[in-house]
mmCIF file of C-alpha atoms in Angstrom:
data_model
loop_
_atom_site.group_PDB
_atom_site.id
_atom_site.type_symbol
_atom_site.label_atom_id
_atom_site.label_comp_id
_atom_site.label_asym_id
_atom_site.label_seq_id
_atom_site.Cartn_x
_atom_site.Cartn_y
_atom_site.Cartn_z
ATOM 1 C CA UNK A 1 49.828 69.023 152.038
ATOM 2 C CA UNK A 2 52.897 68.321 153.955
ATOM 3 C CA UNK A 3 55.115 70.223 151.347
ATOM 4 C CA UNK A 4 53.227 73.445 151.734
ATOM 5 C CA UNK A 5 53.282 73.068 155.379
ATOM 6 C CA UNK A 6 57.061 72.385 155.258
ATOM 7 C CA UNK A 7 57.495 75.579 153.048
ATOM 8 C CA UNK A 8 55.339 77.886 155.175
ATOM 9 C CA UNK A 9 57.533 76.566 158.047
ATOM 10 C CA UNK A 10 60.640 77.636 156.439
ATOM 11 C CA UNK A 11 59.446 80.895 154.896
ATOM 12 C CA UNK A 12 57.537 82.301 157.957
ATOM 13 C CA UNK A 13 60.588 82.649 160.328
ATOM 14 C CA UNK A 14 62.646 84.223 157.696
ATOM 15 C CA UNK A 15 59.854 86.788 156.801
ATOM 16 C CA UNK A 16 59.449 87.481 160.534
ATOM 17 C CA UNK A 17 63.228 88.199 161.035
ATOM 18 C CA UNK A 18 63.354 90.658 158.032
ATOM 19 C CA UNK A 19 63.673 94.047 159.110
ATOM 20 C CA UNK A 20 63.682 95.977 155.730
ATOM 21 C CA UNK A 21 63.031 99.665 156.693
ATOM 22 C CA UNK A 22 61.373 102.479 154.902
ATOM 23 C CA UNK A 23 63.708 105.674 154.771
ATOM 24 C CA UNK A 24 61.505 108.975 155.415
ATOM 25 C CA UNK A 25 63.197 110.892 152.528
ATOM 26 C CA UNK A 26 61.393 114.267 153.541
ATOM 27 C CA UNK A 27 62.649 113.963 156.983
ATOM 28 C CA UNK A 28 66.412 113.476 155.964
ATOM 29 C CA UNK A 29 69.125 115.791 156.722
ATOM 30 C CA UNK A 30 72.367 115.892 154.921
ATOM 31 C CA UNK A 31 74.860 118.305 156.141
ATOM 32 C CA UNK A 32 78.537 119.132 155.869
ATOM 33 C CA UNK A 33 81.362 120.956 157.847
ATOM 34 C CA UNK A 34 84.369 122.306 155.937
ATOM 35 C CA UNK A 35 86.593 121.610 158.866
ATOM 36 C CA UNK A 36 89.637 124.296 158.445
ATOM 37 C CA UNK A 37 86.950 126.994 158.176
ATOM 38 C CA UNK A 38 84.592 125.540 160.543
ATOM 39 C CA UNK A 39 81.743 126.293 157.918
ATOM 40 C CA UNK A 40 78.454 124.213 158.302
ATOM 41 C CA UNK A 41 75.915 123.737 155.500
ATOM 42 C CA UNK A 42 73.190 121.725 154.320
ATOM 43 C CA UNK A 43 71.986 120.059 150.961
ATOM 44 C CA UNK A 44 68.046 119.422 150.394
ATOM 45 C CA UNK A 45 66.053 117.378 147.754
ATOM 46 C CA UNK A 46 67.281 113.698 148.983
ATOM 47 C CA UNK A 47 66.408 110.913 147.406
ATOM 48 C CA UNK A 48 66.705 107.340 148.588
ATOM 49 C CA UNK A 49 66.836 104.252 146.608
ATOM 50 C CA UNK A 50 67.931 100.665 147.258
ATOM 51 C CA UNK A 51 66.862 98.246 149.617
ATOM 52 C CA UNK A 52 67.959 98.094 153.373
ATOM 53 C CA UNK A 53 67.326 95.462 155.690
ATOM 54 C CA UNK A 54 68.958 95.724 158.999
ATOM 55 C CA UNK A 55 68.980 91.950 159.785
ATOM 56 C CA UNK A 56 70.601 91.197 156.312
ATOM 57 C CA UNK A 57 72.936 94.210 155.666
ATOM 58 C CA UNK A 58 75.385 91.982 153.189
ATOM 59 C CA UNK A 59 72.308 91.932 150.775
ATOM 60 C CA UNK A 60 71.011 95.480 151.243
ATOM 61 C CA UNK A 61 72.250 98.051 148.868
ATOM 62 C CA UNK A 62 71.517 101.558 149.262
ATOM 63 C CA UNK A 63 71.937 104.701 147.052
ATOM 64 C CA UNK A 64 70.868 108.161 147.255
ATOM 65 C CA UNK A 65 71.354 111.733 145.796
ATOM 66 C CA UNK A 66 70.912 115.556 146.863
ATOM 67 C CA UNK A 67 70.442 118.411 144.656
ATOM 68 C CA UNK A 68 73.651 120.739 144.426
ATOM 69 C CA UNK A 69 71.711 123.815 143.956
ATOM 70 C CA UNK A 70 70.460 123.598 147.435
ATOM 71 C CA UNK A 71 73.980 123.963 149.078
ATOM 72 C CA UNK A 72 73.185 126.277 151.957
ATOM 73 C CA UNK A 73 75.833 127.516 154.621
ATOM 74 C CA UNK A 74 73.265 130.121 156.190
ATOM 75 C CA UNK A 75 75.116 132.642 154.338
ATOM 76 C CA UNK A 76 73.835 133.763 150.889
ATOM 77 C CA UNK A 77 76.772 134.805 149.339
ATOM 78 C CA UNK A 78 79.099 132.101 150.521
ATOM 79 C CA UNK A 79 76.372 129.464 149.404
ATOM 80 C CA UNK A 80 75.897 130.809 145.906
ATOM 81 C CA UNK A 81 79.809 130.904 145.682
ATOM 82 C CA UNK A 82 79.905 127.391 146.530
ATOM 83 C CA UNK A 83 77.314 126.464 143.868
ATOM 84 C CA UNK A 84 79.234 128.279 141.409
ATOM 85 C CA UNK A 85 81.307 126.738 138.586
ATOM 86 C CA UNK A 86 84.668 127.236 140.242
ATOM 87 C CA UNK A 87 83.203 124.892 143.317
ATOM 88 C CA UNK A 88 80.480 122.543 142.940
ATOM 89 C CA UNK A 89 79.210 123.758 139.735
ATOM 90 C CA UNK A 90 75.594 123.265 140.341
ATOM 91 C CA UNK A 91 74.479 123.997 136.912
ATOM 92 C CA UNK A 92 76.294 121.343 135.214
ATOM 93 C CA UNK A 93 76.305 118.856 138.083
ATOM 94 C CA UNK A 94 73.029 119.122 139.588
ATOM 95 C CA UNK A 95 73.406 116.146 141.903
ATOM 96 C CA UNK A 96 75.944 114.546 144.311
ATOM 97 C CA UNK A 97 75.131 110.847 144.351
ATOM 98 C CA UNK A 98 76.142 107.600 146.240
ATOM 99 C CA UNK A 99 75.880 104.107 145.754
ATOM 100 C CA UNK A 100 76.882 101.369 147.825
ATOM 101 C CA UNK A 101 79.223 98.586 147.195
ATOM 102 C CA UNK A 102 79.267 96.895 150.698
ATOM 103 C CA UNK A 103 77.518 96.902 153.780
ATOM 104 C CA UNK A 104 78.863 95.260 156.892
ATOM 105 C CA UNK A 105 78.356 95.255 160.681
ATOM 106 C CA UNK A 106 75.300 94.846 162.683
ATOM 107 C CA UNK A 107 71.973 96.646 162.743
ATOM 108 C CA UNK A 108 73.134 98.950 165.632
ATOM 109 C CA UNK A 109 76.517 99.985 164.119
ATOM 110 C CA UNK A 110 77.541 99.240 160.246
ATOM 111 C CA UNK A 111 79.533 100.509 157.552
ATOM 112 C CA UNK A 112 78.672 101.391 154.198
ATOM 113 C CA UNK A 113 81.370 101.455 151.316
ATOM 114 C CA UNK A 114 80.585 102.788 147.972
ATOM 115 C CA UNK A 115 80.967 105.282 145.424
ATOM 116 C CA UNK A 116 80.361 109.147 145.817
ATOM 117 C CA UNK A 117 80.190 111.263 142.875
ATOM 118 C CA UNK A 118 80.538 114.996 142.998
ATOM 119 C CA UNK A 119 81.294 117.182 140.191
ATOM 120 C CA UNK A 120 81.671 114.143 137.851
ATOM 121 C CA UNK A 121 84.393 112.643 139.658
ATOM 122 C CA UNK A 122 83.685 109.317 141.557
ATOM 123 C CA UNK A 123 85.730 108.272 144.778
ATOM 124 C CA UNK A 124 85.445 105.145 147.010
ATOM 125 C CA UNK A 125 84.148 106.399 150.486
ATOM 126 C CA UNK A 126 83.103 104.845 154.048
ATOM 127 C CA UNK A 127 80.409 105.767 155.632
ATOM 128 C CA UNK A 128 80.246 104.497 159.564
ATOM 129 C CA UNK A 129 76.272 104.492 160.784
ATOM 130 C CA UNK A 130 74.652 104.356 163.997
ATOM 131 C CA UNK A 131 71.124 103.245 164.491
ATOM 132 C CA UNK A 132 69.070 104.502 167.515
ATOM 133 C CA UNK A 133 65.901 102.323 166.415
ATOM 134 C CA UNK A 134 64.363 105.278 164.895
ATOM 135 C CA UNK A 135 67.129 107.043 162.908
ATOM 136 C CA UNK A 136 70.163 106.101 160.993
ATOM 137 C CA UNK A 137 73.249 108.361 161.368
ATOM 138 C CA UNK A 138 76.153 108.173 159.079
ATOM 139 C CA UNK A 139 79.274 110.220 158.832
ATOM 140 C CA UNK A 140 82.262 110.275 156.307
ATOM 141 C CA UNK A 141 85.049 112.410 155.669
ATOM 142 C CA UNK A 142 86.413 113.441 152.491
ATOM 143 C CA UNK A 143 88.905 115.926 150.822
ATOM 144 C CA UNK A 144 87.333 118.006 148.451
ATOM 145 C CA UNK A 145 90.244 118.300 146.397
ATOM 146 C CA UNK A 146 89.612 114.668 145.431
ATOM 147 C CA UNK A 147 86.648 115.863 143.741
ATOM 148 C CA UNK A 148 87.971 118.894 142.016
ATOM 149 C CA UNK A 149 86.804 121.133 144.539
ATOM 150 C CA UNK A 150 89.682 123.434 146.067
ATOM 151 C CA UNK A 151 88.453 125.666 148.732
ATOM 152 C CA UNK A 152 92.248 126.105 149.678
ATOM 153 C CA UNK A 153 95.652 125.633 147.855
ATOM 154 C CA UNK A 154 96.659 123.323 150.670
ATOM 155 C CA UNK A 155 95.057 119.933 150.065
ATOM 156 C CA UNK A 156 95.225 119.251 154.075
ATOM 157 C CA UNK A 157 92.917 122.471 154.580
ATOM 158 C CA UNK A 158 90.177 120.917 152.107
ATOM 159 C CA UNK A 159 88.567 118.193 154.608
ATOM 160 C CA UNK A 160 84.919 118.167 154.958
ATOM 161 C CA UNK A 161 82.734 115.996 157.145
ATOM 162 C CA UNK A 162 79.454 114.852 155.709
ATOM 163 C CA UNK A 163 76.721 113.721 158.196
ATOM 164 C CA UNK A 164 73.493 112.069 156.965
ATOM 165 C CA UNK A 165 70.500 111.603 159.076
ATOM 166 C CA UNK A 166 67.859 108.979 157.940
ATOM 167 C CA UNK A 167 64.621 108.821 160.021
ATOM 168 C CA UNK A 168 62.909 105.449 159.109
ATOM 169 C CA UNK A 169 59.934 103.159 159.819
#
């Protein structure tokens, strides 16, 4: 009996301190801004996989995807052009994916490093996340040239800031 009481004493505090969260996928927002052209857009069809424990970030693993065919810049012609083969090639590459390799920081501000895959090309990116207690907001900056997407001939003009807002419970 003493053995079970000791086990309960050690397990209960760790269960109480765990703060694994459930991401509300349907309310997630994935947005981007092509910096040089000041063009904003969104992506839909977000799917979250993994496990995020705000009190144990080092042992957490996150991944997710969005549907390339949902690229929307609030300009039908431009959105269709971006989904075409020359740019994001939504037909052959239906998803943009991310999978973490490490997470560090604290539950208020943390960094997620991992692999972003766009158009079949994988690159390591770092996201900076802030937590307001109800929503996680992450940002990263990429150069689309690294993913075989050349909006402009000059590499420096191909920067895009990606923002993801993840409501949770």
